[in-house]
Tab-separated table of C-alpha atoms and ligand atoms in Angstrom:
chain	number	residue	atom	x	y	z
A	810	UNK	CA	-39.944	17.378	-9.275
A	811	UNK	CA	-38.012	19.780	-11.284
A	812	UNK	CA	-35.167	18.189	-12.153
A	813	UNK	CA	-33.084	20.904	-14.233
A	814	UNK	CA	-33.568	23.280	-11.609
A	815	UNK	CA	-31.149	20.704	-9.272
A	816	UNK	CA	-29.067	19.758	-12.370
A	817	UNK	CA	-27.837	23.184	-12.774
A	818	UNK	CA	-26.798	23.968	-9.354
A	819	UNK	CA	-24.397	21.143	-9.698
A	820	UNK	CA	-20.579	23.234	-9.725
A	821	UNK	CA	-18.929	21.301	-12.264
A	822	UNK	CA	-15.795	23.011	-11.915
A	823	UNK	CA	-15.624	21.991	-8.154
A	824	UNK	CA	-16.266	18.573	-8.634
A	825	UNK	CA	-12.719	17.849	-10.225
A	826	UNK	CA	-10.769	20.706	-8.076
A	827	UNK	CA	-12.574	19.197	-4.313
A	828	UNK	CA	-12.242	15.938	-5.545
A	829	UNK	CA	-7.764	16.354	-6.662
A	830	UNK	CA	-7.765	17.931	-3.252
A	831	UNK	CA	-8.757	14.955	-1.791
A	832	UNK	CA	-6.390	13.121	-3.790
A	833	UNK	CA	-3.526	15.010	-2.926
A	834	UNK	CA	-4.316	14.835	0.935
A	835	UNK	CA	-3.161	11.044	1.923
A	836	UNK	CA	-5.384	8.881	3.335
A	837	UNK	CA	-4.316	5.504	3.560
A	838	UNK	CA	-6.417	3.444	6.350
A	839	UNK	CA	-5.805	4.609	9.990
A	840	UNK	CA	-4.783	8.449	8.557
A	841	UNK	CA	-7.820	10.058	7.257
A	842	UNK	CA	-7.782	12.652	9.678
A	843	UNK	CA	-6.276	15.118	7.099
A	844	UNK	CA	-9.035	14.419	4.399
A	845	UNK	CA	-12.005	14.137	6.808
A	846	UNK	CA	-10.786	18.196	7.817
A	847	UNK	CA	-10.990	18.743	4.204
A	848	UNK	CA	-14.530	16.817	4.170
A	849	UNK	CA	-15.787	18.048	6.918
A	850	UNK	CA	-14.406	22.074	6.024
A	851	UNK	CA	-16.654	21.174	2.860
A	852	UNK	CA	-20.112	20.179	4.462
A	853	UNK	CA	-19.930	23.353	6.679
A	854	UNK	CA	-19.645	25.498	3.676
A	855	UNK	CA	-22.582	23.527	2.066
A	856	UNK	CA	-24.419	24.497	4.799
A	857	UNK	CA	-24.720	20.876	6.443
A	858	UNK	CA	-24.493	20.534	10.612
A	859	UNK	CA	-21.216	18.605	11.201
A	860	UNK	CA	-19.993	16.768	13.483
A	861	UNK	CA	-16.836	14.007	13.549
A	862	UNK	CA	-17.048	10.913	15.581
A	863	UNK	CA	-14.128	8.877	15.836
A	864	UNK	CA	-12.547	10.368	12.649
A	865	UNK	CA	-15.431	9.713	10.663
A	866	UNK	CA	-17.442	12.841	9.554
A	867	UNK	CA	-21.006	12.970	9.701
A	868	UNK	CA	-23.089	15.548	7.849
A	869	UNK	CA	-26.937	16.575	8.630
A	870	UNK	CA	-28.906	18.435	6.194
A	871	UNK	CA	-32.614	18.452	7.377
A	872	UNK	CA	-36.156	18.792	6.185
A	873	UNK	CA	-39.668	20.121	6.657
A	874	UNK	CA	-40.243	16.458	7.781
A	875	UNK	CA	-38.012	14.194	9.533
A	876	UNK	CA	-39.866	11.230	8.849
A	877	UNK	CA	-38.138	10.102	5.797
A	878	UNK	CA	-33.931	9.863	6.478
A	879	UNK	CA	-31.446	9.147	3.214
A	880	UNK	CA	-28.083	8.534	3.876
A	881	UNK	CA	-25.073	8.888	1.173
A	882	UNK	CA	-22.065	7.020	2.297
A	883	UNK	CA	-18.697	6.662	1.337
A	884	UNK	CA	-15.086	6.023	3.074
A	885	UNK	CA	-12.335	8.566	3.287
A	886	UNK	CA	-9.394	5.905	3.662
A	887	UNK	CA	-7.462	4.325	0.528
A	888	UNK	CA	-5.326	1.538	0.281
A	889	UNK	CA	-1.467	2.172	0.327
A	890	UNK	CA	0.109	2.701	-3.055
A	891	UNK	CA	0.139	-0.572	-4.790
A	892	UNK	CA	3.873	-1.064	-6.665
A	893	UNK	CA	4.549	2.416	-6.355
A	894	UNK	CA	7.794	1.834	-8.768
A	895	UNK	CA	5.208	1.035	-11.308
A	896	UNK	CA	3.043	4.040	-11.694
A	897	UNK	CA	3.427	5.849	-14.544
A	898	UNK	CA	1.334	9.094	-12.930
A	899	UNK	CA	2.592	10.132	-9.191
A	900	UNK	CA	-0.267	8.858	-7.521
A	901	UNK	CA	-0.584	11.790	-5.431
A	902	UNK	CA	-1.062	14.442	-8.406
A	903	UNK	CA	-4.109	13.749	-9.326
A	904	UNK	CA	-3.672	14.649	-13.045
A	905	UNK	CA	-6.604	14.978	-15.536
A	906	UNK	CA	-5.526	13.397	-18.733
A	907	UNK	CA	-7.717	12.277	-21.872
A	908	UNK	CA	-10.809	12.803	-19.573
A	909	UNK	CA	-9.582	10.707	-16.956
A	910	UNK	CA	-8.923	11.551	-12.821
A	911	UNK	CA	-6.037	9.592	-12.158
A	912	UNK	CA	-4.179	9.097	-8.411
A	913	UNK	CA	-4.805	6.437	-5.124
A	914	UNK	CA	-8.115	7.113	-4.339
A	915	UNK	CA	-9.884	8.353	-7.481
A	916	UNK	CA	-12.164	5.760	-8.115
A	917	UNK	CA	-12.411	4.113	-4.784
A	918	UNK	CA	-13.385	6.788	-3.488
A	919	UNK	CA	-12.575	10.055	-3.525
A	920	UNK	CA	-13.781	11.299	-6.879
A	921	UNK	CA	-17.693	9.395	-5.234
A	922	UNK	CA	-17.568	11.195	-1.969
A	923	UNK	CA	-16.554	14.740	-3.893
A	924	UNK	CA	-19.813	13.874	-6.041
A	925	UNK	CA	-22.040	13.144	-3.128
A	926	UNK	CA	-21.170	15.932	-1.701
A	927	UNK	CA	-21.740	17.988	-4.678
A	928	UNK	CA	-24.856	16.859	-5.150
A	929	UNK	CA	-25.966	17.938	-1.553
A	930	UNK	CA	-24.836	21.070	-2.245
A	931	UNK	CA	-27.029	21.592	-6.055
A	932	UNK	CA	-30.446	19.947	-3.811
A	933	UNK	CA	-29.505	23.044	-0.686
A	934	UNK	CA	-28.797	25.607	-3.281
A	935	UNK	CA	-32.118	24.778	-5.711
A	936	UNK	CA	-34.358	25.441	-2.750
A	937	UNK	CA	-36.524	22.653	-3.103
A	938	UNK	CA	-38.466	21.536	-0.462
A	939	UNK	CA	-37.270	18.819	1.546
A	940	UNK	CA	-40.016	16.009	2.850
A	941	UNK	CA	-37.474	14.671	4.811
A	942	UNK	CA	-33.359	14.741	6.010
A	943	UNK	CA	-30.207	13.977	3.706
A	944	UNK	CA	-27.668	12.108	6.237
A	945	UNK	CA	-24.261	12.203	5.065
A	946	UNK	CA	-21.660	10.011	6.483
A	947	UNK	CA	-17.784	9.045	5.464
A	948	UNK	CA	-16.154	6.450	7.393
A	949	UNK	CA	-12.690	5.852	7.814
A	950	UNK	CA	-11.224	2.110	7.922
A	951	UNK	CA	-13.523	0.818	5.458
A	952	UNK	CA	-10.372	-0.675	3.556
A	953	UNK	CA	-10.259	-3.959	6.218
A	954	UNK	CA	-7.007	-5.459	4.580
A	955	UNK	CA	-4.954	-2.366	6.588
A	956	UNK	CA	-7.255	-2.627	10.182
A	957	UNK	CA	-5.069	-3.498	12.784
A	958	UNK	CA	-7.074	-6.019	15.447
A	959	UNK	CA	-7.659	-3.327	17.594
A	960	UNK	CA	-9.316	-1.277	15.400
A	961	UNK	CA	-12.754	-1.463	14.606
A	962	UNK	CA	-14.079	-0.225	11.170
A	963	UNK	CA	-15.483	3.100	11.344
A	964	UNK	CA	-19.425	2.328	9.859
A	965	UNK	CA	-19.426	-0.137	13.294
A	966	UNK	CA	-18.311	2.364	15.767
A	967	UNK	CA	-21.265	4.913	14.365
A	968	UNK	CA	-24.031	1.588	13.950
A	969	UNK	CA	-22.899	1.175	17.675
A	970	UNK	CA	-23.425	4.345	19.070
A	971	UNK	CA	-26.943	4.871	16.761
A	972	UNK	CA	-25.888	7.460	14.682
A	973	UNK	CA	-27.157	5.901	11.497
A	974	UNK	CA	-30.614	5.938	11.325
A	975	UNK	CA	-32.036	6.078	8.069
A	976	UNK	CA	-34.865	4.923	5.670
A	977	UNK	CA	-32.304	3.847	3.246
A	978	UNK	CA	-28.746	4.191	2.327
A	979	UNK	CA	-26.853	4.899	-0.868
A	980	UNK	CA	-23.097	3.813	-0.856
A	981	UNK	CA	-20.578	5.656	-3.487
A	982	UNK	CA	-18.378	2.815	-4.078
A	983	UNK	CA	-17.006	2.453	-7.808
A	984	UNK	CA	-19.091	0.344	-9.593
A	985	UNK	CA	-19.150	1.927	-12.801
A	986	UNK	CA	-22.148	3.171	-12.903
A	987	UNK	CA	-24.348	0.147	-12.036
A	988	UNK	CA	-27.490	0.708	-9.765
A	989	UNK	CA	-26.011	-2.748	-7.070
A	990	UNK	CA	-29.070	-4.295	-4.928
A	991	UNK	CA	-26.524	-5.816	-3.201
A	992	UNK	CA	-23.366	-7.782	-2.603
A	993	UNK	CA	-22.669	-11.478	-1.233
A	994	UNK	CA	-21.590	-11.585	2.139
A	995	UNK	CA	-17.617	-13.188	3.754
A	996	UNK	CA	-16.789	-15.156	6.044
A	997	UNK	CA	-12.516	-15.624	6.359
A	998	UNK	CA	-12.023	-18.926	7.171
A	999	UNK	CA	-8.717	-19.770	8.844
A	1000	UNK	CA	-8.021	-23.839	8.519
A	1001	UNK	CA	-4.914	-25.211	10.390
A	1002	UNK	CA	-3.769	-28.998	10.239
A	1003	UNK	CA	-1.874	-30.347	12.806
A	1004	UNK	CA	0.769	-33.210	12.444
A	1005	UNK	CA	3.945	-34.697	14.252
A	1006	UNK	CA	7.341	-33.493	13.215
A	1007	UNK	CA	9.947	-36.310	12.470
A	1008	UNK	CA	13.217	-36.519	10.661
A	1009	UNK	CA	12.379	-35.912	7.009
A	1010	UNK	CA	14.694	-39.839	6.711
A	1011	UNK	CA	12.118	-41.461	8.308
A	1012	UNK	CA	8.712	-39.695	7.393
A	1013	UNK	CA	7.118	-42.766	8.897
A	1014	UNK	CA	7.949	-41.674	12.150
A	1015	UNK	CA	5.744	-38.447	12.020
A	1016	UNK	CA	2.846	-37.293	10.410
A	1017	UNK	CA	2.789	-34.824	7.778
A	1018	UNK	CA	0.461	-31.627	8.024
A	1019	UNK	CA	1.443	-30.457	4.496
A	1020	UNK	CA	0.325	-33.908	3.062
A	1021	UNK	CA	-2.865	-33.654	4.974
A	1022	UNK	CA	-4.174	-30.155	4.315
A	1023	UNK	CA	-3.560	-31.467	1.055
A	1024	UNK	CA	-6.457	-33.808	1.504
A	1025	UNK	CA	-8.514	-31.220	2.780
A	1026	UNK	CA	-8.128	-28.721	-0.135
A	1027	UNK	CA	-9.329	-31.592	-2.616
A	1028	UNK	CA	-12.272	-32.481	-0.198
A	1029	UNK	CA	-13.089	-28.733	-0.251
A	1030	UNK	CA	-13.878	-29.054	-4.201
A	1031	UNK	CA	-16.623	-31.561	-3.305
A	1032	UNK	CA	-18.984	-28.887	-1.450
A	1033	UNK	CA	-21.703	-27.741	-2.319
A	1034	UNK	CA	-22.045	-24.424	-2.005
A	1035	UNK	CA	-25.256	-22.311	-1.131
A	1036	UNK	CA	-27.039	-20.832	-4.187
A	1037	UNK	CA	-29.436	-17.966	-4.756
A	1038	UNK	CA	-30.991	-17.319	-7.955
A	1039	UNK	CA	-29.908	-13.439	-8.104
A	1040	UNK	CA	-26.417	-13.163	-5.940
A	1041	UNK	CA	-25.564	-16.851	-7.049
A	1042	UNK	CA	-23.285	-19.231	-5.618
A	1043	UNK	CA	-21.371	-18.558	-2.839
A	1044	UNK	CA	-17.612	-19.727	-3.487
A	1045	UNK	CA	-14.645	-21.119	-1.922
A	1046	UNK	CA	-10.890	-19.526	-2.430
A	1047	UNK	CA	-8.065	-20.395	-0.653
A	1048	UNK	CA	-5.478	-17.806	-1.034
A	1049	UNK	CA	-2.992	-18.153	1.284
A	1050	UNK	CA	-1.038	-21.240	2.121
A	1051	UNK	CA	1.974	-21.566	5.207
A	1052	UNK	CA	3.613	-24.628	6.424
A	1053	UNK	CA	6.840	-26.755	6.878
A	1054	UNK	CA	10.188	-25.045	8.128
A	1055	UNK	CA	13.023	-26.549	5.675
A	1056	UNK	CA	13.859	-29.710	4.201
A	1057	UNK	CA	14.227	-32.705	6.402
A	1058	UNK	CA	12.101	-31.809	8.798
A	1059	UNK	CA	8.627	-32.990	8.410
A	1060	UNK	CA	5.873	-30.128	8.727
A	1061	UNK	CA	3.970	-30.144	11.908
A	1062	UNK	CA	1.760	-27.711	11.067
A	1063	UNK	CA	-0.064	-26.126	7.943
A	1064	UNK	CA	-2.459	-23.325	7.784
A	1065	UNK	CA	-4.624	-22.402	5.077
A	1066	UNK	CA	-6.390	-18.752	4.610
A	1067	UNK	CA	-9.649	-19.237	2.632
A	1068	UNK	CA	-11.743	-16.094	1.037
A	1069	UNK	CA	-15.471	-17.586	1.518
A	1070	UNK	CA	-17.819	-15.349	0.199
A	1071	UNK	CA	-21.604	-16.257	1.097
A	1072	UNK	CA	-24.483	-16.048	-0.531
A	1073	UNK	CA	-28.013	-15.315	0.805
A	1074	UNK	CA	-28.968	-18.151	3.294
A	1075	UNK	CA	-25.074	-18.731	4.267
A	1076	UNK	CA	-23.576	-17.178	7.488
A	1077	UNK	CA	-20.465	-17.932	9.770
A	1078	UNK	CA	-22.559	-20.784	11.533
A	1079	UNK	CA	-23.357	-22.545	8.191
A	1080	UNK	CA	-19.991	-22.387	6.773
A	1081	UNK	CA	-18.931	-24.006	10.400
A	1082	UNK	CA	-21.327	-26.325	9.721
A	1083	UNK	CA	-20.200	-27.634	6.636
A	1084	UNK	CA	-16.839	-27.696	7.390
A	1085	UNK	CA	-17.273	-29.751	10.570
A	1086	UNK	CA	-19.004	-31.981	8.505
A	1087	UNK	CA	-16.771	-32.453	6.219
A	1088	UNK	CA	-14.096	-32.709	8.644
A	1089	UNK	CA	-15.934	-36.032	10.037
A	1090	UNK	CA	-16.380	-37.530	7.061
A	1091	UNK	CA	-12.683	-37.193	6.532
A	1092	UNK	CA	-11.401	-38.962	9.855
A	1093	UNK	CA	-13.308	-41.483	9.512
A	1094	UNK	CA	-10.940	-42.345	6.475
A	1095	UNK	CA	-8.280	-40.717	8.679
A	1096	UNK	CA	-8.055	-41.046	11.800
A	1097	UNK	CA	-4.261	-39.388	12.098
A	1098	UNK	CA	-6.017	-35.827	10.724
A	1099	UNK	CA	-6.185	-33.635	13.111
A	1100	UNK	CA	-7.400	-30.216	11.601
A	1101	UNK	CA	-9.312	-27.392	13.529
A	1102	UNK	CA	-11.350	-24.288	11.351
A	1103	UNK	CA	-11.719	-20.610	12.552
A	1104	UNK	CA	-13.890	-17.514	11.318
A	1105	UNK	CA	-12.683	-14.519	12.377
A	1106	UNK	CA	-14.340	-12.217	10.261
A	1107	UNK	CA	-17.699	-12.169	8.209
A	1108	UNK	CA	-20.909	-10.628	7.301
A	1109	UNK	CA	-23.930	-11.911	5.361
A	1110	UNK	CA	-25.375	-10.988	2.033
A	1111	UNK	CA	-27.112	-8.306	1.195
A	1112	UNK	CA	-29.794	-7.793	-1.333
A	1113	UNK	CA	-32.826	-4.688	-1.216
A	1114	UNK	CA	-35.623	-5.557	-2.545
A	1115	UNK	CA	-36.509	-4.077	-6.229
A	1116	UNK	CA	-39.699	-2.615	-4.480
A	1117	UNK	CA	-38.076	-0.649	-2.543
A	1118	UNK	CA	-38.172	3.434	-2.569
A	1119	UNK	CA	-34.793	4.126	-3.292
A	1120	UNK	CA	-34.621	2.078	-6.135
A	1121	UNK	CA	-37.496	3.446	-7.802
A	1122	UNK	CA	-35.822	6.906	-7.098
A	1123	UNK	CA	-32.850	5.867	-8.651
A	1124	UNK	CA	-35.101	4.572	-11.698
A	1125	UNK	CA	-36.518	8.074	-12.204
A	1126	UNK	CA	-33.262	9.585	-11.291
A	1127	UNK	CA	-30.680	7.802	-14.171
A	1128	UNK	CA	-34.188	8.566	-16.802
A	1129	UNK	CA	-33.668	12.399	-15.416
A	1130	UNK	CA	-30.266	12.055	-16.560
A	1131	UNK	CA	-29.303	9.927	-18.994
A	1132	UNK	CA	-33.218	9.205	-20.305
A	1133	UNK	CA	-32.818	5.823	-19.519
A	1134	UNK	CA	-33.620	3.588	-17.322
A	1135	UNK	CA	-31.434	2.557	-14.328
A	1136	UNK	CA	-29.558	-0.276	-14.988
A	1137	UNK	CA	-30.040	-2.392	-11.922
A	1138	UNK	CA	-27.928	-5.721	-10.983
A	1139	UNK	CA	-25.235	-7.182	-8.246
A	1140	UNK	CA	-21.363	-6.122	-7.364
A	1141	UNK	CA	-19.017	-9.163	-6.675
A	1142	UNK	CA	-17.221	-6.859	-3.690
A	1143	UNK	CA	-18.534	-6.401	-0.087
A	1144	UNK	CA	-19.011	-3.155	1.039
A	1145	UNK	CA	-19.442	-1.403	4.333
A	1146	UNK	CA	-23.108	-1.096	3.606
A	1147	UNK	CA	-23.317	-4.795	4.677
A	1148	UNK	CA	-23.149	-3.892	7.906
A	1149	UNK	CA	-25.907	-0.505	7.662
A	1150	UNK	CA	-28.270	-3.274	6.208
A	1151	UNK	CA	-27.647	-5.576	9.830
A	1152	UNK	CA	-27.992	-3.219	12.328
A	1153	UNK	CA	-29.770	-0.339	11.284
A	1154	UNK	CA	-31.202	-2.780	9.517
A	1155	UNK	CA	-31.918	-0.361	6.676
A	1156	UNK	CA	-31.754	-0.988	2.570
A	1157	UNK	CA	-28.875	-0.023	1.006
A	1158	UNK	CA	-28.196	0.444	-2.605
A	1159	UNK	CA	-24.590	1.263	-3.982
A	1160	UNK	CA	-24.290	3.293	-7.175
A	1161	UNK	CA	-20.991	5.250	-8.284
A	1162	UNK	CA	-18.040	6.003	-10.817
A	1163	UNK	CA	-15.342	4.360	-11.716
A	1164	UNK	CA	-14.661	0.576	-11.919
A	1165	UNK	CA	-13.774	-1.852	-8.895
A	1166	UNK	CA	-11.394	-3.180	-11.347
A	1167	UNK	CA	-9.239	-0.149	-11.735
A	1168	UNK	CA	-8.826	0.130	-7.991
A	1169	UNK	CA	-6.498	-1.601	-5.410
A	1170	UNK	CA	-3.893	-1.283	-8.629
A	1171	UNK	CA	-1.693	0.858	-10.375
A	1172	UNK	CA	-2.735	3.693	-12.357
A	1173	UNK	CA	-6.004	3.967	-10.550
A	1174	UNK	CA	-7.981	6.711	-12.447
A	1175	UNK	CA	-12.108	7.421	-12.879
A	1176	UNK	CA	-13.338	9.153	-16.110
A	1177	UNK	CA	-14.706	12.816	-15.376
A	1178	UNK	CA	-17.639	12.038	-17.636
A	1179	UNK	CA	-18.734	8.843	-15.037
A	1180	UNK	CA	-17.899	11.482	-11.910
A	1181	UNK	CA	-20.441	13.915	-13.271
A	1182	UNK	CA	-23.207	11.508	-14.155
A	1183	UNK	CA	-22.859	10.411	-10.456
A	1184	UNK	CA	-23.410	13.702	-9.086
A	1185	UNK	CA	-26.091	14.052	-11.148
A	1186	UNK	CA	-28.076	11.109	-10.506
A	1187	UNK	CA	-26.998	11.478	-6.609
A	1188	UNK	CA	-28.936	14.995	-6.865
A	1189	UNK	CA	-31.969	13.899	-8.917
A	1190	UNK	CA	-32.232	11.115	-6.335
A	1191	UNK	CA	-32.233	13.259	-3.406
A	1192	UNK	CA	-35.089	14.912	-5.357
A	1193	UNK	CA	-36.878	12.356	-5.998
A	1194	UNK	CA	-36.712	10.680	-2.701
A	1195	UNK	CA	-37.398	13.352	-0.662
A	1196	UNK	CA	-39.806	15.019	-2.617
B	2295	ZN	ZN1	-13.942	1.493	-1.529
């Protein structure tokens, strides 16, 4: 593989302009349909086959082979503006300042999906041959905290009707330039105690839910969480708390939200497990607690193997670019490439600029420099991949 002959195809200048169009078109979960136009207005001028299911846009770019598929993936939603009396840029303006890309959306994702996209473009205009097809997908609803329950989240509606099929998938989520294996896996677990109101006078008389979720939270600290040697534990948060109506009543009910992230060898059924478990061994001290768990929501771990193709792309990629090697580890956020690894049951890697910490926040900017090196590598990769 040539690499400079990809490299220099890359149209620096439109990878800031595309990508503060995108940030100036809103997108906050549920309205995407203005960016994915812009998106999809973007692949047909690449010279990709387009087509947009259920708001998200999918992009085809094939080979002289079809045997070999790579997908690039990213989401076209954003989360709404986080204290918007506190930004000091309008986070619609997408303003380049001391080499930075600042607005909603730059770093998770917009400035990614603008240098996937680029890079697609550098691999169609070098010419090179292709040994196989470049799938490109953005999904809208990736951002779950803004679903409402009758929506499903984009990546599922397109794993449902089969329209990702692919050897392996790269995800442009923010992670600052770290080649991810993986991510743990979540499972929201939803506790609720039950009790018997009284007047608050004569406490006696009722039982307190408060006082006995209590109990639970401590007992909680005593798990033992599932470990692997490379994703490590899996952990425990509980984040939200709601009970009691005023004073002198006594609470009848409490309810505890818990953020359980798993691990690889935890699922829903094991955290069920262990927290059926634990309620036993805490009624048998107890018989007056009365709590019940539920899991609305999860997905499992995901980790590719290092022996995997894509990853040793990626290796010969990042030395193409930055003549090193890739530097290869674990993000502590889920991503929707969790649920590309379970049913299309396909590896996934994620790899892209900006940092999960600057997003979800104020002042959310990516630095040009990490934008470009993305598009880069992404190009490189296609190379080597499909070479
Ligand atoms: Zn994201």
């Amino acid at each position: 593989l040539n690499p400079t002959a990809i490299l220099e195809k890359i149209d620096k200048g439109e990878l800031i302009s595309f990508s503060q169009k995108l940030i100036r078109t809103p997108s906050v979960s549920g309205d995407e349909r203005d960016v994915g136009e812009l998106v999809a207005k973007k692949l047909s001028e690449i010279g990709l086959e387009v087509d947009v299911v259920g708001g998200n846009v999918i992009g085809k770019l094939e080979g002289n082979d079809s045997k070999r598929t790579l997908a690039i993936c990213g989401h076209l939603d954003t989360v709404a503006v986080v204290e918007p009396a506190s930004w000091t840029v309008d986070p619609y303006s997408a303003v380049v300042k001391d080499g930075k890309l600042w607005g909603l959306g730059s770093a998770d994702m917009k400035a990614g999906l603008t240098a996937q996209m680029m890079a697609i473009d550098a691999v169609k205009k070098s010419e090179m041959p292709l040994n196989g097809n470049v799938l490109f997908i953005a999904t809208v609803l990736e951002e779950e905290g803004r679903m409402k329950l009758e929506q499903r989240k984009g990546v599922i509606e397109l794993l449902d009707k089969g329209l990702i099929k692919a050897n392996a998938t790269v995800i442009g989520e923010p992670t600052n330039l770290l080649v991810s294996r993986g991510h743990k896996g979540i499972c929201n677990t939803l506790l609720t105690t039950k009790g018997k109101s009284a007047h608050g006078s004569v406490p006696d008389m009722g039982i307190n839910a408060i006082e006995k979720m209590a109990k639970v939270l401590l007992a909680l600290k005593t798990l033992k969480l599932g470990y692997h040697p490379e994703l490590g534990l899996g952990t425990l948060t509980p984040c939200i708390i709601q009970g009691g109506i005023k004073l002198s009543i006594v609470p009848d009910v409490c309810k505890v939200s818990i953020d359980r992230r798993l691990t690889v060898g935890e699922n829903k059924e094991t955290v069920q497990a262990e927290m059926e478990r634990l309620f036993t061994d805490l009624k048998r001290d107890d018989p007056d607690l009365n709590i019940v768990g539920e899991y609305p929501y999860s997905y499992e771990a995901v980790v590719t193997s290092l022996d995997d193709p894509v990853l040793k792309s990626i290796d010969l990629a990042c030395r193409d670019v930055t003549k090193k090697p890739a530097n290869i580890g674990f993000i502590p956020f889920g991503t929707d490439g969790a649920w590309i690894n379970k049913f299309a049951k396909c590896p996934i890697l994620i790899y892209g600029p900006g940092r999960v910490t600057d997003a979800h926040r104020l002042n959310e900017y990516v630095e040009l420099r990490q934008v470009e090196e993305a598009s880069m590598v992404y190009a490189t990769l296609i190379g080597h991949y499909l070479s």
